[in-house]
Amino acid sequence: MITKLYNILCAGLLGCAAFAVTACTDTWDDHYNSLGSSDGDAVMHEGSLWQAIKSDPDLSNFAAVIEGCDYAKTLNSSQVFTVFAPTNDQLSQAEVQALIAEYKAEVANRVVEEDNVVLKEFIQNHMALYTHSVKREGSDSIVLMNGKYALLDYNTIDGKRILTRNQLYSNGILFKVAEQVSYLPNVFEYLRKDPELDSVRSFLYNGMFYRKEFIPELSVAGSIVNGKTQYLDSVFQTQNELFDYLGRLSTEDSSYIMVAPTNEVWKQLVEEYEPYFNYPKDVDKRDSLVYTNTRLAIMRGTTFSRTFNSEASFLDSAMSVNSTRNYSARRSLWGGIPFEYYQYIKPMEKPYGALAQAEMMTCSNGQFYKATQWNIDKRQTFNQFIILNANQSTNVKELSKLEDSHHELVPTISEVPCYVNSDYRNFYDRVWNNMFVEYRPNLTTPNHSVTYYLRDVLSNIGYDIYLVTVPALANDSNASEAVRVPTKLRITMTTPGKGSERMKTKDGSETFVTKADSIDYLLLAEDYKFDVCTAGVSEEPQQITLQVETRVSSAELRNGTYTRTMRINCVLIVPHGALQLVDALPEDESIPSYMWGTPGVLLYPHGQYADRPYKWWYMQR
């Protein structure tokens, strides 16, 4: 298994999202001297910050929290801090007792210090490393000790009124504030706070992916005991390999929108999606792959970065971090059709917009939407068209072979890549990637075959499977009648653990006949469900294969009614019903001019799905 996810499951660190307090290099004298006489209230005092807080009657409740939560030694150290202390008017004794009780309960439950709610959301939310003085003019964005950003100016800290400012002590600056500084969780942290999101939290905070690493250079160092530095306060980095798939959700200087299902909806989705990832029994790390891919199928496409989603563009067409944002890149990736996977039209429009049935919460780095109804359909995300181009060598397992006079196995056919001439308007831009492979016989006596890998299919989900064939005219408008004759094919699918089965036409025949002078979509199977999933699987024994074999008799070859030359564009595997073959494009649709000439035209659906944000593809026969 060489996939990224497999490497993660094998404990390879593929990426991390770092969240840490940013250090700055300044000196005490620089800050003291920067306080001009115009400030008037810049005063140098004796003693430490802790001594100042402890001795101030207006701050007795704040001091009680500091002492009750074992934080006094930090504020009494030689490390430099800025403290924004709420007065007793804004911090009651009842609140103090509740904070201390919560702190001690988490200590008793062995919650690590960096995750202790009181330390992180109250004490460190009123402190910053290093000194931050203010002047009458200007403002600055500072990083609090818990990593949150706060706007500091002469009168306010994060919008909360400052009572006294720039009081200098031996290890920092003290401010008094008229209100407690509000704590807002970031998008990632919010998952831990809402009990209705326990299921999503359990996945994203799973120890398989999530951990924290200690950063000594950003931590508050204390004394050295037995040659080892003792830290008064420790700074950690949040690392989560799933952020590679979802975005850096804990980064405070980014802006995200995220939607996630409630526990009830999550349970329904897991039950529905898990059968789609039924990996073969002998695939390494099988259980972990089933667990992870099932849940990633839910979560991919749920995060949106404000970097490329303005307010106006988001309301019109929201592009998740998993979308392919460039139109030309989408065309190139999907062989000519710009599929809009992980992108949602009118996401806020009721009732079916992706975020329409969700409650919004404000976070420190964006917005979180809690969905009680899941409006992101699998055909918009992971249940995609699978286009296995014949000209891509990795899709070809083997060609038919026979022994030559030297007893060596040699191919009975040659692969000749062909391009559709742009002057041939009947065929150009109507073939995926405008390419196909002509399999020309090296020998005249036998029939021939080519075998393809059917990669990245899901299990237990309905697919329509097509073989797309191309006429000789697509590459040569002067092709003779003898060259332009059709061929007859027999097609066999082989699945590990299941064996081989013949594909049949709608009338039950095992022989498929191509069209002589037009592109043909041979329907090999309708609403077909694979027994096993091969998404991300690279091991040869676990692959599903499709053999395409000519079935032309010698007599048919001699009289020129059929040929053993095959011209194949691709194997096309699509969600059941998503591709409609029509003789003419629907007249009742307004088709954008830029879509003419492509292999298909992207249209909104008809009938029972007309009110849903699905899209169908219409292919001209």
mmCIF file of N, CA and C in Angstrom, residues 115 148 163 231 254 280 314 342 360 414 421 450 459 467 538 558 562 589 611:
data_model
loop_
_atom_site.group_PDB
_atom_site.id
_atom_site.type_symbol
_atom_site.label_atom_id
_atom_site.label_comp_id
_atom_site.label_asym_id
_atom_site.label_seq_id
_atom_site.Cartn_x
_atom_site.Cartn_y
_atom_site.Cartn_z
ATOM 1 N N ASP A 115 -4.110 21.012 28.345
ATOM 2 C CA ASP A 115 -5.519 20.873 28.004
ATOM 3 C C ASP A 115 -6.445 21.270 29.151
ATOM 4 N N LYS A 148 -4.363 32.568 21.383
ATOM 5 C CA LYS A 148 -5.399 33.397 20.793
ATOM 6 C C LYS A 148 -4.852 34.783 20.451
ATOM 7 N N LEU A 163 -8.746 49.679 32.575
ATOM 8 C CA LEU A 163 -8.874 50.644 33.667
ATOM 9 C C LEU A 163 -7.544 51.308 33.985
ATOM 10 N N TYR A 231 10.241 23.366 33.730
ATOM 11 C CA TYR A 231 9.483 24.410 33.048
ATOM 12 C C TYR A 231 8.300 24.844 33.893
ATOM 13 N N SER A 254 -5.586 31.799 10.593
ATOM 14 C CA SER A 254 -6.325 31.460 9.381
ATOM 15 C C SER A 254 -7.810 31.672 9.640
ATOM 16 N N PRO A 280 -10.470 -5.899 0.767
ATOM 17 C CA PRO A 280 -10.191 -7.340 0.830
ATOM 18 C C PRO A 280 -9.602 -7.722 2.184
ATOM 19 N N PHE A 314 -18.765 32.760 -1.764
ATOM 20 C CA PHE A 314 -19.170 31.630 -0.935
ATOM 21 C C PHE A 314 -20.673 31.404 -1.021
ATOM 22 N N TYR A 342 -16.682 18.490 -4.493
ATOM 23 C CA TYR A 342 -16.359 19.233 -3.267
ATOM 24 C C TYR A 342 -16.642 20.735 -3.418
ATOM 25 N N MET A 360 -25.119 27.957 13.255
ATOM 26 C CA MET A 360 -23.793 28.566 13.150
ATOM 27 C C MET A 360 -23.274 29.047 14.498
ATOM 28 N N SER A 414 -0.185 -4.513 -30.908
ATOM 29 C CA SER A 414 0.639 -3.356 -30.560
ATOM 30 C C SER A 414 -0.261 -2.206 -30.137
ATOM 31 N N ASN A 421 -8.012 14.586 -34.220
ATOM 32 C CA ASN A 421 -7.678 15.830 -34.912
ATOM 33 C C ASN A 421 -8.713 16.900 -34.577
ATOM 34 N N VAL A 450 -6.805 -7.118 -24.320
ATOM 35 C CA VAL A 450 -6.106 -6.190 -23.441
ATOM 36 C C VAL A 450 -6.839 -6.235 -22.100
ATOM 37 N N SER A 459 -17.048 -0.366 -2.885
ATOM 38 C CA SER A 459 -17.811 -1.606 -2.786
ATOM 39 C C SER A 459 -19.256 -1.316 -2.409
ATOM 40 N N LEU A 467 -17.589 0.792 -21.706
ATOM 41 C CA LEU A 467 -16.359 0.776 -22.488
ATOM 42 C C LEU A 467 -16.580 1.752 -23.633
ATOM 43 N N SER A 538 -2.847 -0.672 -3.952
ATOM 44 C CA SER A 538 -1.867 -0.793 -5.027
ATOM 45 C C SER A 538 -1.357 -2.211 -5.224
ATOM 46 N N ARG A 558 -12.002 -12.556 -43.131
ATOM 47 C CA ARG A 558 -11.714 -12.664 -44.562
ATOM 48 C C ARG A 558 -12.721 -11.889 -45.406
ATOM 49 N N TYR A 562 -15.950 -7.677 -40.163
ATOM 50 C CA TYR A 562 -15.461 -7.247 -38.847
ATOM 51 C C TYR A 562 -13.935 -7.206 -38.850
ATOM 52 N N GLU A 589 -33.487 22.961 -21.902
ATOM 53 C CA GLU A 589 -32.448 23.460 -21.009
ATOM 54 C C GLU A 589 -31.676 24.585 -21.685
ATOM 55 N N ASP A 611 -35.263 19.217 -7.743
ATOM 56 C CA ASP A 611 -35.124 20.233 -6.713
ATOM 57 C C ASP A 611 -33.887 20.019 -5.850
#
